[in-house]
Short mmCIF file of C-alpha atoms and ligand atoms in Angstrom, two decimals:
data_model
loop_
_atom_site.label_atom_id
_atom_site.label_comp_id
_atom_site.label_asym_id
_atom_site.label_seq_id
_atom_site.Cartn_x
_atom_site.Cartn_y
_atom_site.Cartn_z
CA MET I 1311 13.63 1.03 -30.15
CA PRO I 1312 10.53 -0.94 -31.15
CA ASP I 1313 7.10 0.29 -30.03
CA ARG I 1314 6.39 -0.07 -26.37
CA LEU I 1315 4.39 -3.08 -25.26
CA TYR I 1316 1.72 -2.18 -22.74
CA PHE I 1317 0.79 -5.21 -20.61
CA ASP I 1318 -0.93 -3.37 -17.76
CA TYR I 1319 -4.60 -3.11 -18.80
CA ASN I 1320 -5.80 -3.93 -15.28
CA ALA I 1321 -4.11 -0.74 -14.02
CA THR I 1322 -5.68 1.33 -16.77
CA ALA I 1323 -6.59 0.53 -20.36
CA PRO I 1324 -5.67 2.79 -23.30
CA LEU I 1325 -8.46 5.18 -24.25
CA ARG I 1326 -10.70 3.80 -26.99
CA GLU I 1327 -11.19 5.92 -30.09
CA SER I 1328 -14.98 5.77 -29.62
CA ALA I 1329 -14.59 7.13 -26.07
CA ARG I 1330 -12.22 9.87 -27.17
CA SER I 1331 -14.54 11.10 -29.90
CA ALA I 1332 -17.64 10.98 -27.65
CA MET I 1333 -15.72 13.08 -25.10
CA VAL I 1334 -14.38 15.56 -27.61
CA ASP I 1335 -17.90 16.12 -29.01
CA ALA I 1336 -19.24 16.67 -25.50
CA LEU I 1337 -16.36 18.97 -24.49
CA ASP I 1338 -17.25 21.38 -27.26
CA LEU I 1339 -20.57 22.32 -25.67
CA PRO I 1340 -21.45 23.89 -22.31
CA LEU I 1341 -23.21 20.78 -21.00
CA ASN I 1342 -24.76 21.14 -17.57
CA ALA I 1343 -27.44 18.46 -17.40
CA SER I 1344 -29.42 20.45 -14.82
CA SER I 1345 -29.90 23.45 -17.09
CA VAL I 1346 -33.25 23.76 -18.81
CA HIS I 1347 -32.06 25.44 -22.02
CA GLN I 1348 -31.21 23.59 -25.20
CA GLU I 1349 -27.60 22.83 -24.22
CA GLY I 1350 -28.76 21.59 -20.84
CA ARG I 1351 -31.37 19.36 -22.44
CA ARG I 1352 -28.72 17.98 -24.76
CA ALA I 1353 -26.52 17.19 -21.74
CA ARG I 1354 -29.44 15.51 -19.98
CA ALA I 1355 -30.09 13.41 -23.10
CA LEU I 1356 -26.40 12.33 -23.21
CA VAL I 1357 -26.38 11.37 -19.53
CA GLU I 1358 -29.66 9.45 -19.77
CA GLU I 1359 -28.51 7.66 -22.93
CA ALA I 1360 -25.31 6.69 -21.08
CA ARG I 1361 -27.38 5.40 -18.17
CA ARG I 1362 -29.38 3.20 -20.53
CA THR I 1363 -26.17 1.94 -22.17
CA VAL I 1364 -24.53 0.99 -18.85
CA ALA I 1365 -27.74 -0.74 -17.74
CA ARG I 1366 -28.04 -2.65 -21.03
CA CYS I 1367 -24.46 -3.96 -20.74
CA LEU I 1368 -25.18 -5.36 -17.26
CA ASN I 1369 -28.82 -6.40 -17.67
CA ALA I 1370 -29.68 -3.80 -15.02
CA GLN I 1371 -32.32 -1.09 -14.75
CA PRO I 1372 -31.32 2.35 -16.10
CA ALA I 1373 -32.93 4.10 -13.12
CA ALA I 1374 -30.65 2.12 -10.78
CA VAL I 1375 -27.41 3.43 -12.37
CA THR I 1376 -25.67 6.30 -10.51
CA PHE I 1377 -22.63 7.94 -12.09
CA THR I 1378 -19.67 8.54 -9.78
CA SER I 1379 -16.06 9.70 -10.03
CA GLY I 1380 -14.90 6.09 -10.37
CA ALA I 1381 -15.09 2.71 -8.72
CA SER I 1382 -13.43 3.83 -5.47
CA GLU I 1383 -16.33 6.20 -4.94
CA ALA I 1384 -18.92 3.67 -6.14
CA ASN I 1385 -17.56 1.15 -3.62
CA ALA I 1386 -17.54 3.71 -0.81
CA LEU I 1387 -21.14 4.66 -1.66
CA ALA I 1388 -22.30 1.04 -1.74
CA LEU I 1389 -20.74 0.22 1.63
CA SER I 1390 -23.42 2.04 3.57
CA PRO I 1391 -24.55 1.04 7.08
CA VAL I 1392 -28.06 2.23 6.24
CA LEU I 1393 -29.86 1.13 3.10
CA ARG I 1394 -33.17 2.63 2.10
CA LEU I 1395 -35.45 -0.08 0.68
CA GLY I 1396 -38.37 1.71 -0.86
CA ALA I 1397 -39.88 3.66 2.03
CA ARG I 1398 -38.06 1.82 4.83
CA ASP I 1399 -34.54 2.27 6.21
CA VAL I 1400 -32.61 -0.90 6.99
CA THR I 1401 -29.61 -0.76 9.31
CA ILE I 1402 -26.67 -3.02 8.51
CA ASP I 1403 -24.65 -4.13 11.53
CA ARG I 1404 -21.61 -5.74 9.89
CA LEU I 1405 -19.58 -5.40 6.75
CA LEU I 1406 -17.99 -8.73 5.76
CA VAL I 1407 -15.24 -8.10 3.25
CA SER I 1408 -13.02 -10.58 1.42
CA ALA I 1409 -9.38 -10.40 2.50
CA ALA I 1410 -8.46 -10.44 -1.21
CA ALA I 1411 -10.73 -7.47 -2.02
CA HIS I 1412 -9.59 -4.18 -3.54
CA ALA I 1413 -8.37 -1.60 -1.03
CA SER I 1414 -11.46 0.54 -1.69
CA LEU I 1415 -13.64 -2.28 -0.30
CA LEU I 1416 -11.30 -3.14 2.56
CA ALA I 1417 -11.42 0.52 3.63
CA GLY I 1418 -15.01 -0.19 4.72
CA GLY I 1419 -16.82 2.70 3.00
CA GLN I 1420 -19.22 4.38 5.42
CA PHE I 1421 -18.99 1.67 8.09
CA ALA I 1422 -17.19 2.37 11.37
CA PRO I 1423 -13.93 0.37 11.60
CA GLY I 1424 -15.39 -1.75 14.42
CA GLN I 1425 -18.17 -2.96 12.12
CA VAL I 1426 -15.81 -4.32 9.47
CA GLU I 1427 -14.83 -8.00 9.50
CA VAL I 1428 -12.37 -9.50 7.04
CA LEU I 1429 -13.29 -12.87 5.51
CA ALA I 1430 -10.47 -15.39 5.14
CA VAL I 1431 -9.70 -16.64 1.63
CA ASP I 1432 -8.08 -19.83 0.36
CA GLU I 1433 -4.83 -20.23 -1.59
CA ASN I 1434 -6.58 -18.92 -4.73
CA GLY I 1435 -7.98 -15.85 -3.01
CA LEU I 1436 -11.53 -17.28 -2.94
CA ILE I 1437 -13.78 -16.75 0.07
CA ASN I 1438 -14.08 -19.77 2.37
CA GLN I 1439 -17.77 -20.42 1.75
CA GLN I 1440 -18.26 -22.75 4.70
CA ALA I 1441 -16.89 -20.16 7.11
CA LEU I 1442 -19.04 -17.48 5.50
CA ALA I 1443 -22.17 -19.62 5.77
CA GLN I 1444 -21.49 -20.17 9.48
CA ARG I 1445 -20.80 -16.49 10.05
CA LEU I 1446 -24.06 -15.50 8.35
CA GLU I 1447 -26.05 -18.08 10.23
CA THR I 1448 -24.70 -16.77 13.55
CA ALA I 1449 -25.48 -13.22 12.46
CA SER I 1450 -29.01 -14.19 11.50
CA ARG I 1451 -29.57 -15.90 14.86
CA CYS I 1452 -28.38 -12.77 16.71
CA GLY I 1453 -30.63 -10.59 14.52
CA GLU I 1454 -27.60 -8.94 12.88
CA ARG I 1455 -27.72 -7.81 9.26
CA CYS I 1456 -24.58 -8.15 7.14
CA LEU I 1457 -23.37 -6.66 3.91
CA VAL I 1458 -20.97 -9.06 2.16
CA THR I 1459 -18.56 -7.63 -0.39
CA MET I 1460 -15.89 -8.89 -2.78
CA MET I 1461 -14.51 -8.45 -6.29
CA LEU I 1462 -15.99 -10.50 -9.13
CA ALA I 1463 -12.59 -10.78 -10.85
CA ASN I 1464 -9.46 -10.10 -8.83
CA ASN I 1465 -7.41 -7.23 -10.23
CA GLU I 1466 -4.08 -8.87 -9.33
CA THR I 1467 -4.62 -12.54 -10.16
CA GLY I 1468 -7.68 -12.46 -12.44
CA VAL I 1469 -9.30 -15.16 -10.25
CA ILE I 1470 -13.11 -15.14 -10.56
CA GLU I 1471 -15.10 -15.32 -7.33
CA PRO I 1472 -18.22 -17.50 -7.77
CA VAL I 1473 -20.47 -14.63 -6.71
CA ASP I 1474 -23.65 -16.53 -7.62
CA GLN I 1475 -22.71 -19.17 -5.00
CA ILE I 1476 -22.01 -16.47 -2.40
CA VAL I 1477 -25.39 -14.88 -3.15
CA GLN I 1478 -27.04 -18.28 -2.67
CA LEU I 1479 -25.36 -18.67 0.75
CA VAL I 1480 -26.51 -15.22 1.71
CA HIS I 1481 -30.09 -16.00 0.73
CA GLN I 1482 -29.98 -19.29 2.63
CA ALA I 1483 -28.89 -17.40 5.73
CA ASP I 1484 -31.69 -14.89 5.10
CA GLY I 1485 -34.14 -17.66 5.89
CA VAL I 1486 -32.86 -18.02 9.46
CA ALA I 1487 -34.92 -15.87 11.83
CA GLY I 1488 -36.01 -13.68 8.92
CA ALA I 1489 -32.78 -11.62 8.86
CA GLN I 1490 -31.74 -10.00 5.64
CA HIS I 1491 -28.24 -9.74 4.28
CA PHE I 1492 -26.90 -7.91 1.22
CA VAL I 1493 -24.13 -8.40 -1.34
CA HIS I 1494 -22.11 -5.68 -3.08
CA VAL I 1495 -19.74 -6.67 -5.87
CA ASP I 1496 -16.79 -4.79 -7.36
CA ALA I 1497 -17.11 -5.74 -11.04
CA VAL I 1498 -14.38 -3.37 -12.24
CA GLN I 1499 -12.07 -5.97 -13.77
CA ALA I 1500 -14.84 -8.28 -14.91
CA VAL I 1501 -16.83 -6.07 -17.26
CA GLY I 1502 -15.74 -6.60 -20.87
CA ARG I 1503 -13.63 -9.60 -19.80
CA MET I 1504 -16.39 -12.01 -18.81
CA PRO I 1505 -20.18 -11.92 -18.97
CA VAL I 1506 -21.60 -9.74 -16.20
CA ASP I 1507 -25.36 -9.93 -15.71
CA LEU I 1508 -26.56 -8.27 -12.51
CA ASP I 1509 -29.88 -10.06 -12.54
CA ARG I 1510 -28.24 -13.47 -12.97
CA LEU I 1511 -25.56 -12.77 -10.34
CA GLY I 1512 -28.31 -11.88 -7.89
CA ALA I 1513 -26.12 -9.30 -6.10
CA ASP I 1514 -27.65 -6.14 -4.67
CA SER I 1515 -25.19 -3.76 -6.31
CA LEU I 1516 -22.10 -3.47 -8.53
CA ALA I 1517 -19.28 -0.95 -8.90
CA LEU I 1518 -17.70 -0.09 -12.26
CA SER I 1519 -14.81 2.06 -13.43
CA GLY I 1520 -14.48 3.80 -16.81
CA HIS I 1521 -10.73 3.64 -17.26
CA LYS I 1522 -10.43 -0.14 -16.96
CA LEU I 1523 -12.64 -0.47 -20.03
CA GLY I 1524 -10.90 2.00 -22.30
CA GLY I 1525 -13.01 4.91 -21.11
CA PRO I 1526 -11.70 8.02 -19.36
CA LEU I 1527 -10.25 8.16 -15.85
CA GLY I 1528 -12.37 9.72 -13.13
CA VAL I 1529 -15.76 8.24 -13.95
CA GLY I 1530 -17.55 5.09 -12.87
CA ALA I 1531 -20.90 3.87 -11.69
CA TYR I 1532 -22.78 2.43 -8.76
CA VAL I 1533 -25.44 0.07 -10.10
CA ALA I 1534 -28.11 -1.22 -7.74
CA LYS I 1535 -30.46 -4.07 -8.54
CA SER I 1536 -33.37 -1.66 -8.26
CA GLU I 1537 -33.81 2.08 -7.90
CA ASP I 1538 -35.62 1.27 -4.64
CA LEU I 1539 -32.31 0.26 -3.05
CA ARG I 1540 -30.48 3.41 -1.96
CA PRO I 1541 -27.34 3.72 0.19
CA LEU I 1542 -26.58 6.87 2.17
CA PRO I 1543 -25.13 9.48 -0.21
CA LEU I 1544 -21.46 10.41 0.22
CA ILE I 1545 -21.97 13.86 -1.27
CA SER I 1546 -25.14 15.83 -0.65
CA GLY I 1547 -26.18 19.24 -1.85
CA GLY I 1548 -27.55 19.51 -5.37
CA GLY I 1549 -30.18 16.95 -6.26
CA GLN I 1550 -28.16 15.31 -9.04
CA GLU I 1551 -28.32 11.57 -9.61
CA LYS I 1552 -31.62 11.42 -7.72
CA LYS I 1553 -29.89 12.87 -4.65
CA LEU I 1554 -27.48 9.92 -4.46
CA ARG I 1555 -24.49 11.88 -5.74
CA ALA I 1556 -24.54 15.67 -5.66
CA GLY I 1557 -22.36 17.61 -8.10
CA THR I 1558 -22.78 18.68 -11.71
CA GLU I 1559 -22.58 15.55 -13.86
CA ASN I 1560 -19.27 15.15 -15.70
CA THR I 1561 -21.05 14.90 -19.04
CA PRO I 1562 -17.95 14.42 -21.28
CA ALA I 1563 -16.55 11.68 -19.02
CA ILE I 1564 -19.96 9.99 -18.78
CA ALA I 1565 -20.28 10.08 -22.59
CA GLY I 1566 -16.78 8.54 -22.94
CA PHE I 1567 -17.53 5.88 -20.33
CA SER I 1568 -20.75 4.98 -22.14
CA ALA I 1569 -18.99 4.61 -25.50
CA ALA I 1570 -16.26 2.47 -23.91
CA ILE I 1571 -18.54 0.11 -22.00
CA SER I 1572 -20.77 -0.33 -25.01
CA GLU I 1573 -17.82 -1.27 -27.23
CA ALA I 1574 -16.19 -3.45 -24.53
CA CYS I 1575 -19.35 -5.47 -24.01
CA GLU I 1576 -20.09 -5.79 -27.73
CA GLU I 1577 -16.62 -7.05 -28.43
CA PHE I 1578 -16.53 -9.46 -25.56
CA GLY I 1579 -16.81 -12.44 -27.92
CA GLU I 1580 -14.02 -11.04 -30.06
CA ASN I 1581 -12.00 -10.27 -26.91
CA LEU I 1582 -11.75 -14.00 -26.31
CA SER I 1583 -8.94 -13.80 -28.86
CA ILE I 1584 -6.68 -12.39 -26.12
CA PHE I 1585 -7.12 -15.58 -24.08
CA PRO I 1586 -4.71 -17.62 -26.25
CA ASP I 1587 -2.12 -14.84 -25.73
CA ARG I 1588 -2.25 -15.33 -21.96
CA ASP I 1589 -2.11 -19.11 -22.37
CA PHE I 1590 0.77 -18.76 -24.84
CA LEU I 1591 2.70 -16.67 -22.33
CA GLU I 1592 2.09 -19.12 -19.48
CA GLU I 1593 3.07 -22.15 -21.59
CA ASN I 1594 6.33 -20.45 -22.52
CA PHE I 1595 7.02 -19.38 -18.95
CA ARG I 1596 6.54 -22.94 -17.74
CA SER I 1597 8.99 -24.32 -20.26
CA ILE I 1598 11.63 -21.63 -19.66
CA PHE I 1599 11.35 -21.24 -15.89
CA ARG I 1600 10.82 -24.62 -14.25
CA THR I 1601 10.28 -23.13 -10.78
CA ILE I 1602 7.63 -20.60 -11.81
CA ILE I 1603 4.50 -20.29 -9.67
CA ILE I 1604 1.36 -19.03 -11.42
CA TYR I 1605 -1.27 -17.84 -8.96
CA GLY I 1606 -4.82 -19.10 -9.44
CA GLU I 1607 -3.85 -21.26 -12.42
CA ASN I 1608 -6.17 -24.10 -11.40
CA VAL I 1609 -9.33 -22.05 -10.92
CA ALA I 1610 -11.44 -19.87 -13.22
CA ARG I 1611 -9.71 -16.62 -14.18
CA ILE I 1612 -10.48 -13.79 -16.57
CA GLY I 1613 -8.55 -14.48 -19.75
CA ASN I 1614 -6.38 -11.36 -19.88
CA THR I 1615 -4.51 -11.71 -16.56
CA THR I 1616 -1.61 -13.76 -15.27
CA CYS I 1617 0.22 -13.25 -11.99
CA PHE I 1618 3.38 -15.25 -11.42
CA ALA I 1619 6.47 -15.39 -9.25
CA LEU I 1620 9.96 -16.65 -10.00
CA PRO I 1621 11.41 -17.69 -6.62
CA GLY I 1622 14.66 -15.86 -5.89
CA THR I 1623 13.88 -12.81 -8.07
CA ARG I 1624 12.63 -9.33 -7.16
CA ALA I 1625 9.66 -8.05 -9.16
CA GLU I 1626 10.94 -4.49 -8.98
CA THR I 1627 14.25 -5.37 -10.61
CA LEU I 1628 12.56 -7.36 -13.37
CA MET I 1629 9.97 -4.63 -13.95
CA MET I 1630 12.71 -2.01 -14.34
CA SER I 1631 14.59 -4.23 -16.76
CA LEU I 1632 11.44 -4.83 -18.80
CA ASP I 1633 10.60 -1.12 -18.70
CA LEU I 1634 14.01 -0.32 -20.19
CA ASP I 1635 13.23 -2.89 -22.88
CA GLY I 1636 10.02 -1.01 -23.68
CA ILE I 1637 7.59 -3.27 -21.82
CA SER I 1638 5.13 -2.15 -19.13
CA VAL I 1639 3.97 -4.67 -16.54
CA SER I 1640 2.95 -4.36 -12.92
CA SER I 1641 3.76 -5.89 -9.59
CA GLY I 1642 0.75 -6.16 -7.33
CA SER I 1643 -1.92 -3.55 -8.01
CA ALA I 1644 -1.21 -0.19 -9.59
CA CYS I 1645 -2.94 1.55 -6.70
CA SER I 1646 -0.17 0.40 -4.38
CA SER I 1647 2.81 0.76 -6.71
CA GLY I 1648 5.23 3.43 -5.67
CA LYS I 1649 5.47 1.94 -2.21
CA VAL I 1650 7.32 -1.33 -1.98
CA GLY I 1651 5.39 -3.91 -0.02
CA ALA I 1652 4.05 -7.39 -0.56
CA SER I 1653 0.62 -7.40 -2.19
CA HIS I 1654 -2.18 -7.83 0.37
CA VAL I 1655 -3.98 -10.10 -2.10
CA LEU I 1656 -1.09 -12.57 -2.30
CA LYS I 1657 -0.53 -12.31 1.45
CA SER I 1658 -4.20 -13.17 2.06
CA MET I 1659 -3.65 -16.26 -0.10
CA GLY I 1660 -0.85 -17.37 2.22
CA VAL I 1661 1.96 -16.48 -0.20
CA PRO I 1662 5.17 -15.81 1.76
CA ASP I 1663 6.66 -12.30 1.54
CA ASP I 1664 9.67 -13.29 -0.55
CA LEU I 1665 7.42 -14.77 -3.26
CA ALA I 1666 4.88 -11.94 -3.02
CA LEU I 1667 7.74 -9.48 -3.61
CA ALA I 1668 8.72 -11.50 -6.69
CA ALA I 1669 5.21 -11.47 -8.19
CA ILE I 1670 4.61 -9.85 -11.55
CA ARG I 1671 1.20 -9.17 -13.04
CA ILE I 1672 0.61 -9.09 -16.76
CA SER I 1673 -2.76 -7.89 -17.99
CA LEU I 1674 -3.48 -7.94 -21.69
CA GLY I 1675 -5.88 -6.07 -23.90
CA ARG I 1676 -6.89 -5.79 -27.50
CA ARG I 1677 -4.11 -3.55 -28.66
CA ILE I 1678 -1.20 -5.97 -28.18
CA ALA I 1679 0.84 -5.80 -31.38
CA PRO I 1680 1.40 -9.04 -33.35
CA GLY I 1681 4.56 -10.69 -32.04
CA GLY I 1682 4.24 -8.77 -28.77
CA CYS I 1683 3.94 -11.88 -26.60
CA GLU I 1684 6.99 -13.51 -28.23
CA ARG I 1685 8.96 -10.29 -27.62
CA PHE I 1686 7.84 -10.29 -24.01
CA VAL I 1687 8.97 -13.89 -23.41
CA THR I 1688 12.42 -13.14 -24.82
CA ALA I 1689 12.74 -9.93 -22.80
CA LEU I 1690 11.72 -11.64 -19.57
CA ALA I 1691 14.16 -14.50 -20.10
CA LYS I 1692 16.91 -11.94 -20.77
CA ALA I 1693 16.05 -9.97 -17.62
CA VAL I 1694 15.98 -13.08 -15.43
CA ARG I 1695 19.20 -14.44 -16.92
CA ARG I 1696 20.92 -11.19 -15.91
CA THR I 1697 20.09 -11.56 -12.20
CA ASN I 1698 19.23 -15.25 -11.72
CA PRO I 1699 20.74 -17.30 -14.60
CA GLU I 1700 20.10 -20.55 -12.73
CA LEU I 1701 16.33 -20.05 -13.18
CA VAL I 1702 16.39 -20.03 -16.98
CA SER I 1703 16.22 -23.38 -18.77
CA ALA I 1704 19.46 -24.16 -20.63
CA ALA I 1705 17.37 -25.00 -23.70
CA PHE I 1706 16.22 -21.38 -24.05
N1 PLP X 3194 -11.71 -1.89 -7.89
C1 PLP X 3194 -10.79 -2.55 -8.60
C2 PLP X 3194 -10.87 -4.04 -8.68
C3 PLP X 3194 -9.74 -1.88 -9.22
O1 PLP X 3194 -8.83 -2.56 -9.91
C4 PLP X 3194 -9.69 -0.47 -9.10
C5 PLP X 3194 -8.57 0.30 -9.69
O2 PLP X 3194 -7.43 0.00 -9.52
C6 PLP X 3194 -10.70 0.19 -8.38
C7 PLP X 3194 -11.68 -0.56 -7.78
C8 PLP X 3194 -10.72 1.68 -8.25
O3 PLP X 3194 -11.22 2.24 -9.44
P1 PLP X 3194 -11.10 3.80 -9.72
O4 PLP X 3194 -9.71 4.03 -10.22
O5 PLP X 3194 -12.13 4.05 -10.80
O6 PLP X 3194 -11.42 4.52 -8.48
#
């Protein structure tokens, strides 16, 4: 059996060597960053160095980086109905969330369910900007404040939301009756796969996850545009993370996350080399399967992701076949695998259930072995021929 091919980086990326060794070094010491002795000071230095590294990768301010247990927590923290702006508390009336957003955004964070409104998306999963502009204008006229939230790069399709345009809309609406709206962005799948510059995006905050970058599981960050912007904490008690996130800092995980994000951002230029792999796969799919549908193919996508459906097939059956052939892919998002149901992202894009249940997601990373994509194409054609021979071109 040849080596397994792992094509599921958007679910979780393999741990980078740099992250592993940073963690192992940190695990060997008793590192409580709140302690004042030498070990404690060493832990504090590691955490603060990591904060600077995360900030540098995003063109953000180190003091505005808060470490969390992952992006689910960072999103829940960011979605706060009260934001402290310097010395003043601002109440947010509505959370406007993209229908194609990750479940951790759709859950609404700290907002009451009645305050959450879902924003319709188009066939590519992009927010309908005209409808959003109207909604914000109405809110401004009524004196309502909104927090708008979405993913920068969709975890299932790779489609990139033009967040800078959304931010512009939000600021235009700000002008009406002096209301003020906010934007929180889930940048989990974007970091290391496209340039992410918080200042240039203009958003108020970002959420990140360590394990999508080749760092450890169970660590992430909430990054605000300024340390003066503070949501309500989810966990209070100890004064860690400037009282935004109580609990002894997970120093080894933070050290691993820092090593991973630093390497991922440095290599971003080099990472472009995975783009031809995705394009190679899609070109082959199109020539072998004439009826294939590739979601988001005509809009900007991160270069490592493709999501496609072969009408008449079942993703589960194909995934099992590929798994037996030593290839790991995903259907829909990993967070929802285990329960069979059409992906909410594809549904929000108007994809009918039968096609959504046929959709397969491939997400590539740097460790794809040479010849891996060719092996994948052959394995997929073999799997489809077994169940739906009519879908495979006779020439293949
Ligand atoms: N946001 C996106 C876009 C994701 O893909 C995921 C993970 O699947 C998360 C948030 C949650 O991240 P974490 O596993 O760090 O909680």
